[in-house]
XYZ file of C-alpha atoms in Angstrom:
584
model
C 0.384 -0.304 0.185
C 1.174 3.454 -1.107
C 1.860 6.106 2.075
C -1.882 8.140 1.121
C -4.180 4.451 0.539
C -2.603 3.751 4.428
C -3.430 7.158 5.882
C -6.875 6.973 3.962
C -7.470 3.994 5.773
C -6.488 5.022 9.496
C -8.264 8.600 9.389
C -11.113 6.651 7.712
C -10.697 3.924 10.917
C -10.887 6.618 13.427
C -13.604 8.712 11.665
C -15.538 4.911 12.108
C -14.489 4.837 15.588
C -15.602 8.158 16.073
C -18.787 6.937 15.062
C -19.393 3.759 16.682
C -18.859 5.044 20.241
C -20.679 7.812 19.878
C -23.916 5.137 18.486
C -22.581 3.119 21.302
C -23.248 6.471 23.530
C -26.128 7.516 21.987
C -28.137 4.710 22.406
C -27.687 3.659 26.069
C -28.855 7.242 26.461
C -32.848 6.823 24.609
C -32.461 3.122 26.005
C -31.492 3.539 29.941
C -30.599 7.006 30.278
C -33.165 7.829 32.658
C -32.691 5.443 34.319
C -29.256 6.863 34.911
C -29.878 9.686 36.042
C -31.816 8.551 38.413
C -29.274 6.888 39.947
C -27.393 9.241 39.625
C -29.617 11.645 41.761
C -29.863 7.953 44.489
C -26.828 7.438 44.701
C -25.496 10.831 45.439
C -25.756 9.862 50.107
C -22.091 10.354 50.920
C -18.959 9.677 48.430
C -18.874 5.834 47.582
C -21.786 6.215 46.140
C -21.441 8.698 44.500
C -18.280 7.494 42.834
C -19.839 4.307 41.733
C -23.303 6.012 40.267
C -20.615 8.015 38.123
C -19.207 4.796 37.532
C -21.515 2.799 36.135
C -22.860 6.316 33.791
C -20.014 6.266 32.911
C -19.245 2.515 31.962
C -22.428 2.779 30.221
C -22.506 4.734 28.046
C -18.904 5.462 27.962
C -18.651 8.349 27.839
C -17.074 10.488 31.086
C -18.315 13.965 28.909
C -22.295 12.766 28.659
C -22.090 11.552 32.224
C -20.522 15.766 33.006
C -22.789 16.641 31.554
C -25.719 15.407 33.023
C -24.212 15.985 36.724
C -24.554 19.876 35.559
C -27.436 19.827 35.026
C -28.492 18.552 38.386
C -26.142 20.492 40.185
C -27.577 23.668 37.481
C -30.753 23.013 38.985
C -30.172 22.531 42.717
C -30.548 18.848 42.643
C -26.200 18.216 44.317
C -24.292 19.887 45.084
C -20.887 20.592 44.501
C -18.633 18.023 46.493
C -20.897 15.254 45.845
C -20.451 15.780 41.461
C -17.118 16.003 41.962
C -17.352 12.278 43.195
C -20.015 11.633 40.791
C -17.030 12.845 38.072
C -14.722 10.763 39.234
C -15.853 7.658 39.658
C -17.456 8.359 35.683
C -13.382 9.362 34.705
C -13.515 5.837 36.048
C -15.327 4.276 34.427
C -13.777 5.110 30.947
C -11.421 3.413 31.576
C -13.457 0.126 32.141
C -14.561 0.922 28.857
C -11.331 1.131 27.138
C -10.237 -2.427 29.195
C -13.445 -3.840 27.744
C -12.653 -3.264 24.135
C -9.339 -4.091 23.563
C -9.413 -7.180 25.620
C -8.428 -10.082 22.961
C -10.531 -12.111 20.510
C -12.708 -9.015 21.181
C -12.192 -7.816 17.740
C -13.033 -10.920 15.844
C -16.539 -10.111 17.918
C -17.221 -7.097 15.214
C -19.461 -9.492 12.710
C -21.446 -11.629 14.653
C -22.594 -7.895 15.792
C -22.840 -6.105 12.982
C -25.889 -8.266 12.333
C -27.655 -9.000 15.541
C -27.071 -4.663 16.243
C -28.860 -5.037 12.402
C -31.668 -7.503 13.468
C -32.413 -5.395 16.797
C -32.774 -1.650 15.001
C -34.746 -3.320 12.529
C -36.778 -5.406 14.206
C -38.005 -3.707 17.224
C -38.606 -0.491 15.017
C -42.018 -0.260 15.878
C -42.393 -3.384 19.177
C -40.187 -2.294 21.255
C -38.015 1.281 20.980
C -36.025 0.303 23.975
C -34.595 -2.878 22.687
C -34.149 -1.311 18.816
C -32.054 1.643 21.432
C -29.817 -1.501 22.335
C -29.330 -2.616 19.285
C -27.975 0.330 17.862
C -25.766 -0.184 20.994
C -24.639 -3.105 19.447
C -23.928 -1.792 16.386
C -21.976 0.995 17.376
C -19.807 -1.004 19.225
C -19.564 -3.750 15.557
C -17.957 -0.437 13.973
C -15.736 -0.104 16.890
C -14.314 -2.725 16.564
C -14.351 -2.828 12.856
C -12.326 0.351 13.329
C -9.232 -0.662 15.658
C -9.082 -3.589 13.625
C -8.729 -1.393 10.824
C -6.035 1.278 11.839
C -4.837 -2.125 13.847
C -2.926 -2.968 10.027
C -2.579 0.098 8.675
C -0.908 1.241 11.359
C 1.139 -2.195 10.977
C 2.398 -0.906 7.885
C 2.906 2.202 8.580
C 5.555 0.233 11.121
C 7.805 0.961 7.890
C 7.469 4.174 6.870
C 11.423 6.888 8.340
C 9.806 9.389 8.321
C 6.621 9.137 10.712
C 9.026 7.345 12.516
C 10.844 10.612 12.719
C 7.875 13.110 13.541
C 6.990 10.606 16.178
C 10.269 9.943 18.101
C 10.517 13.602 18.217
C 6.809 13.985 19.668
C 7.421 11.585 21.970
C 10.526 12.210 23.367
C 9.463 15.948 24.477
C 6.910 15.047 26.910
C 5.842 18.331 27.696
C 4.909 18.112 23.749
C 3.633 15.156 23.261
C 0.883 16.468 25.979
C -0.218 19.651 25.256
C -0.428 17.332 21.705
C -2.394 14.073 23.283
C -5.507 17.424 24.995
C -5.541 19.431 21.741
C -6.709 15.753 19.887
C -8.482 14.092 22.762
C -10.796 18.337 22.813
C -11.211 17.797 18.762
C -12.565 14.411 19.288
C -14.708 14.674 22.537
C -13.843 11.664 23.393
C -10.493 10.259 24.836
C -12.248 6.461 24.723
C -11.722 6.929 20.801
C -7.632 8.894 21.395
C -7.011 5.584 23.858
C -8.175 3.180 21.997
C -6.256 4.714 18.762
C -2.738 5.244 20.815
C -3.841 1.214 21.901
C -3.996 0.386 18.113
C 0.052 2.467 17.447
C 1.457 0.484 20.517
C 0.448 -2.638 18.917
C 2.528 -1.946 15.648
C 6.117 -1.990 17.029
C 5.916 2.086 15.445
C 6.994 3.123 19.257
C 7.926 1.760 21.643
C 4.834 2.262 24.544
C 6.636 3.560 27.616
C 7.370 6.405 24.436
C 3.580 7.314 23.895
C 3.143 7.853 28.044
C 3.005 11.345 28.267
C 1.268 11.363 25.418
C -2.289 9.007 27.546
C -1.540 11.590 29.932
C -2.412 14.839 27.668
C -5.485 12.676 26.446
C -6.927 12.409 30.324
C -6.729 15.933 30.782
C -7.987 17.168 27.134
C -10.838 14.836 28.251
C -12.269 17.515 31.143
C -11.855 19.821 28.088
C -14.903 19.344 26.094
C -17.764 19.532 29.766
C -16.156 22.927 29.967
C -16.973 24.181 26.168
C -20.319 23.263 26.871
C -21.063 24.559 29.565
C -19.176 27.860 28.535
C -23.203 29.365 28.814
C -24.446 28.269 31.227
C -24.871 29.606 35.027
C -21.392 30.013 36.803
C -22.544 27.479 39.218
C -23.063 24.535 36.195
C -19.307 25.405 34.554
C -18.094 24.552 38.749
C -17.801 20.355 37.506
C -16.228 20.918 33.940
C -13.610 23.525 36.522
C -13.447 20.765 39.509
C -12.775 17.956 36.680
C -9.874 20.208 35.355
C -8.208 20.476 38.724
C -8.211 17.171 39.278
C -6.483 15.642 35.892
C -4.800 18.988 35.645
C -3.210 17.189 39.228
C -2.845 14.231 38.696
C -1.110 14.082 34.815
C 1.861 17.111 37.609
C 2.452 14.317 40.292
C 2.368 11.537 37.746
C 4.815 12.932 35.068
C 7.196 12.395 36.765
C 6.895 8.983 38.056
C 6.259 7.346 34.856
C 10.004 5.598 33.849
C 9.154 3.815 37.349
C 5.897 3.388 36.001
C 6.712 0.916 32.734
C 9.303 -1.612 35.327
C 5.649 -2.369 37.668
C 3.345 -2.052 34.005
C 5.574 -4.535 31.538
C 5.633 -6.822 34.765
C 1.760 -7.823 34.761
C 2.165 -7.044 31.607
C 4.559 -6.604 28.933
C 1.615 -6.307 25.110
C 2.620 -3.197 24.004
C -1.438 -2.845 23.712
C -1.778 -3.596 27.224
C 0.887 -1.891 29.158
C -1.602 2.099 27.645
C -4.676 0.900 28.967
C -3.061 -0.396 31.967
C -1.887 3.093 31.485
C -5.202 5.155 31.299
C -6.220 3.059 34.286
C -3.944 2.404 36.688
C -3.535 7.038 36.292
C -8.101 7.553 36.508
C -8.392 5.023 39.615
C -4.778 6.678 41.377
C -7.342 9.407 41.392
C -9.856 8.180 42.335
C -9.529 6.951 44.899
C -6.552 9.203 45.953
C -8.586 12.814 45.871
C -11.695 11.379 47.051
C -11.019 12.367 50.422
C -9.854 15.435 49.928
C -14.006 16.223 47.213
C -14.677 19.433 49.877
C -12.349 21.493 49.798
C -12.033 20.454 47.058
C -15.526 21.423 45.818
C -14.780 24.714 48.469
C -12.046 25.944 46.501
C -13.871 24.912 43.290
C -17.369 27.066 44.886
C -14.154 30.056 46.063
C -13.516 30.321 42.235
C -16.802 30.447 40.690
C -19.549 32.412 43.120
C -22.443 33.305 42.186
C -22.926 36.526 41.125
C -23.993 38.796 43.752
C -27.274 40.881 43.893
C -28.194 39.426 40.028
C -31.053 39.652 38.196
C -33.435 36.649 37.878
C -32.867 35.077 35.032
C -35.787 35.245 32.783
C -34.167 32.702 29.688
C -35.208 28.794 29.658
C -33.854 27.187 33.239
C -35.210 23.631 32.421
C -33.954 23.057 27.944
C -30.578 21.199 29.076
C -29.354 20.511 26.354
C -27.133 16.835 27.520
C -30.801 15.062 27.688
C -31.494 15.259 23.889
C -29.756 11.611 23.740
C -32.864 11.174 25.796
C -36.402 12.064 23.916
C -38.428 11.101 27.112
C -36.984 13.275 29.080
C -36.220 16.049 27.097
C -39.815 16.905 26.549
C -40.218 16.478 29.618
C -37.907 19.172 30.328
C -40.187 21.385 27.458
C -43.090 21.172 28.975
C -42.014 22.177 32.353
C -40.162 25.300 30.292
C -43.799 25.723 28.476
C -45.888 25.322 32.177
C -43.351 28.877 32.639
C -44.580 30.443 30.144
C -47.564 28.942 31.398
C -47.195 31.148 34.175
C -46.007 35.069 32.880
C -49.105 34.425 30.053
C -51.209 34.456 33.819
C -49.855 37.342 35.332
C -49.838 39.809 31.613
C -53.194 38.142 32.032
C -53.192 39.397 35.906
C -52.504 43.057 35.359
C -54.453 43.181 32.440
C -56.971 44.109 34.233
C -55.757 46.421 36.646
C -54.531 48.659 33.722
C -57.581 48.817 32.298
C -59.859 49.345 35.187
C -57.483 51.460 36.693
C -55.400 53.490 33.241
C -52.418 51.986 35.501
C -49.932 53.340 32.378
C -46.518 51.878 35.102
C -48.043 48.730 34.551
C -49.224 49.138 31.279
C -45.082 49.426 30.331
C -44.987 46.546 32.526
C -46.779 44.242 30.962
C -45.469 45.341 27.629
C -41.923 44.602 28.441
C -43.037 41.109 30.062
C -43.563 40.263 26.392
C -40.335 39.877 25.931
C -39.708 37.176 28.308
C -42.649 35.248 26.716
C -40.862 35.490 23.472
C -37.859 34.750 24.561
C -39.108 31.686 26.473
C -41.441 30.822 22.539
C -38.070 30.969 21.236
C -36.244 28.437 22.675
C -38.115 25.475 23.100
C -38.860 26.147 19.033
C -34.941 26.011 18.877
C -34.356 23.225 21.738
C -37.272 21.361 20.103
C -35.470 21.392 16.817
C -32.322 20.021 17.994
C -34.205 17.120 19.492
C -35.867 15.986 15.924
C -33.176 15.056 14.723
C -32.475 12.052 17.019
C -34.636 9.271 16.113
C -38.520 9.862 17.457
C -40.997 7.072 18.115
C -43.839 7.970 17.532
C -45.138 8.996 20.656
C -42.330 11.504 21.634
C -42.862 12.349 17.856
C -46.644 13.433 18.999
C -45.253 14.974 21.652
C -42.809 16.585 20.566
C -45.408 18.282 17.923
C -48.808 19.924 20.453
C -45.591 21.585 22.492
C -45.167 23.100 19.485
C -48.767 24.257 18.508
C -49.188 25.349 22.680
C -46.091 27.353 22.960
C -47.161 29.620 19.974
C -50.687 29.297 20.775
C -49.010 31.062 24.067
C -47.261 32.996 22.576
C -50.274 34.777 20.618
C -51.944 35.266 23.257
C -48.712 37.086 24.717
C -49.213 38.845 20.714
C -52.661 39.801 21.263
C -53.138 41.227 25.348
C -49.086 43.377 23.887
C -50.084 44.378 20.825
C -53.696 44.613 21.434
C -55.109 45.019 24.914
C -53.321 46.867 25.666
C -52.871 49.521 22.477
C -56.458 49.569 24.068
C -55.234 50.556 27.638
C -52.952 52.666 26.042
C -55.944 54.700 24.202
C -58.359 54.272 26.928
C -55.703 56.645 28.829
C -54.309 58.680 26.733
C -58.371 59.558 26.520
C -59.277 59.662 30.473
C -62.308 56.738 29.226
C -63.702 54.971 32.562
C -66.072 51.978 31.519
C -69.387 51.893 32.562
C -70.358 49.860 36.348
C -71.858 47.247 34.731
C -69.878 47.046 31.619
C -66.633 47.007 33.663
C -68.800 44.180 35.985
C -69.204 42.089 32.536
C -65.795 42.579 31.992
C -64.085 41.688 35.053
C -66.552 37.973 35.118
C -64.869 36.958 32.018
C -61.862 37.519 32.341
C -62.181 35.533 36.079
C -63.673 32.747 33.824
C -60.328 33.149 31.827
C -58.119 33.307 34.123
C -59.506 29.266 35.151
C -59.154 28.686 31.376
C -55.757 29.491 31.840
C -55.519 27.167 34.782
C -57.334 24.333 33.045
C -55.224 24.272 29.496
C -51.622 24.181 31.005
C -53.720 21.314 32.825
C -54.843 20.081 30.291
C -51.545 20.424 28.677
C -50.028 18.285 31.403
C -52.504 15.550 32.350
C -53.979 14.607 28.402
C -56.872 14.703 30.538
C -59.863 13.426 28.255
C -62.050 14.097 30.859
C -60.403 17.464 31.168
C -59.853 18.499 26.892
C -63.335 18.421 27.261
C -64.419 20.265 30.204
C -61.521 23.294 28.240
C -63.705 23.235 25.224
C -67.574 23.446 27.243
C -65.640 26.256 29.051
C -64.907 27.435 24.632
C -68.753 27.208 24.319
C -69.943 29.149 28.213
C -67.637 32.050 26.918
C -68.898 32.747 23.492
C -72.999 32.876 25.003
C -70.894 35.157 28.158
C -69.611 37.316 25.652
C -73.374 37.682 23.325
C -74.839 38.123 26.951
C -72.563 40.778 27.424
C -73.142 42.257 23.850
C -76.275 42.235 24.154
C -75.907 44.261 27.684
C -74.333 46.727 26.628
C -76.702 47.218 23.066
C -79.598 47.896 26.239
C -77.069 50.602 27.345
C -75.815 52.502 24.336
C -79.914 52.437 23.177
C -80.815 53.834 26.857
C -78.175 57.328 26.325
C -75.785 56.199 28.924
C -72.289 58.565 29.047
C -70.165 56.223 30.199
C -70.790 53.616 27.427
C -71.506 55.352 24.451
C -67.078 56.796 24.869
C -66.160 53.588 25.739
C -68.468 52.029 23.517
C -65.781 50.490 20.746
C -62.886 50.180 23.955
C -66.103 47.714 25.319
C -66.094 45.505 22.319
C -62.688 44.900 21.097
C -61.510 43.998 24.649
C -64.051 41.412 24.528
C -63.473 40.087 21.208
C -59.423 39.870 22.522
C -61.264 37.872 25.172
C -63.077 36.057 23.171
C -59.192 35.514 20.926
C -57.248 34.336 24.350
C -59.803 31.813 25.113
C -60.013 30.343 21.402
C -56.081 29.898 21.733
C -56.317 28.329 24.885
C -58.572 25.820 23.948
C -56.466 24.838 21.209
C -55.093 22.974 23.585
C -57.616 20.047 24.066
C -58.690 19.966 20.743
C -55.257 16.975 19.615
C -56.600 15.163 22.058
C -59.990 14.736 21.421
C -59.196 13.902 17.631
C -57.284 11.107 19.065
C -60.146 9.693 21.251
C -61.881 9.740 17.859
C -64.759 12.137 19.756
C -64.715 14.980 17.472
C -66.871 14.937 13.898
C -65.837 15.680 10.514
C -67.498 19.412 10.509
C -71.199 19.549 13.106
C -71.855 22.682 9.920
C -74.843 21.466 7.771
C -74.235 21.372 3.752
C -75.084 25.094 2.042
C -74.914 26.620 -1.714
C -71.193 26.690 -2.960
C -72.185 30.508 -3.034
C -73.088 31.697 0.704
C -70.686 28.770 1.708
C -67.280 31.526 -0.075
C -69.091 34.297 1.724
C -68.629 32.215 5.036
C -65.413 31.683 4.205
C -64.562 34.964 3.478
C -65.109 36.756 6.560
C -64.397 33.465 8.974
C -62.104 34.475 11.706
C -58.511 32.904 12.428
C -58.601 29.825 14.558
C -55.932 29.219 16.585
C -52.791 27.514 15.323
C -53.233 24.360 14.160
C -56.245 23.526 15.242
C -59.924 24.877 14.152
C -63.074 24.034 16.017
C -65.787 24.541 18.062
C -67.136 22.241 20.837
C -66.876 18.001 21.587
C -68.441 15.684 18.995
C -69.373 18.379 16.621
C -66.330 20.265 16.489
C -64.206 19.688 13.264
C -60.969 18.415 13.090
C -57.775 19.616 13.405
C -56.671 21.696 10.567
C -54.013 19.863 8.058
């Protein structure tokens, strides 16, 4: 083989290696991610259990970075303090090293054809029947790809062993320990996988291209670089979430500085234990992480306090109005990610409830300062809506089953309707309030009472719509649409009473007539957007009729269609068992 062919084979093998590791990680997270998160949350009563939880999680997902991001989300949400979280990370680094031991065991590489067949069959046969087994099939297929990649890299490295040029280059790197450490750290940072880099170095060691001991500094660099992906992934997170990757970097940097002077004596002990080149690399990797875990576990408390001081919470910082639950590390676990998106949607509901409550006070009291605050609140609502939409868009790039895919669609539809409600309050109700304030108008006592009754009904609808969104309860969905009919009746009665006051010549009613009717119209539109969350539930239950309209001449139908008011996003209709199905 020519040098170019060998280089392409090695780069192709590295690409397969990285992809295999990614398939193992994503498959395990999708199949068992929720269980792993629960285990980490429960096993943190003391530092030993926390380290064991981290070891288990990293050994299963084959990624200390993925484990770090899970731990960061716990810390960010206040479910875990710094010290036990750092203990989890010590265990996670050890768990990733155990994975390297497994994948380099003798005879394992030859299993890749059988694993590829088994993984493909599981992923295909259980595509509809059992989602968890389908993801397990993805893990098995990832194992097959990883082992095939190791075989390719090993064979190509054997071909390279006769290259004098590469021999000189590698010796130059290996002869400078500091340069070797930096090289290993940067390559691991770029590859986003310490496991892949350790397996690559082990494959190079098996080719007799270099003495295994000359690769030891690169192994230390790989362990140092393994802390960098979590740091870059959380750089935009709050300070409390960034403490764990920083603490992990401190662990690994201290370990590298202590281990570097002892690499020579360590070689003798490792050779005496197992002289095979591949085993020397992976045994050093395991020994480094085992020593780090056992040696630093007792100092978790002081190190945790140090990290807290290095990254203190900002004093007097304003409350963050941005998303709080959209954890990027959960995207590989769709059910949990959807639950977090639903929690963020409830925050949108809370904002809507506050905006509606304040809007009545603005209309009643002509409070211009409060009006401006309500208008500003809509910006917060838009921010949450955009964040949820982008989060679910990224989630949809994964393989979602039908249930998760439908839930994502429902969440996006409901958040869009909530955003429209905010726009109605901001652009319509507050504009009407500004006009009322500017002209110093007051509603009549009877008109204001009608508006208060409709507003109280609407506030109950807000709470019920959020309950229906979370519980997906059929009976509650029916009740929600019944409230839509009730508000329509209230609108008709209020309009009739208002027209009666106009006929009687009531001055306040005459002055505020257009304002009064526009407010009623906007409250009805808000109610329709909120009630729209019931339609997908009722449609899936099969209790919606295709239409409640009688057949009419085409000319009349065209006139009605031209004058019809737009319905809420994605859903149309008015009542249960007589409502149209969702619009296509």
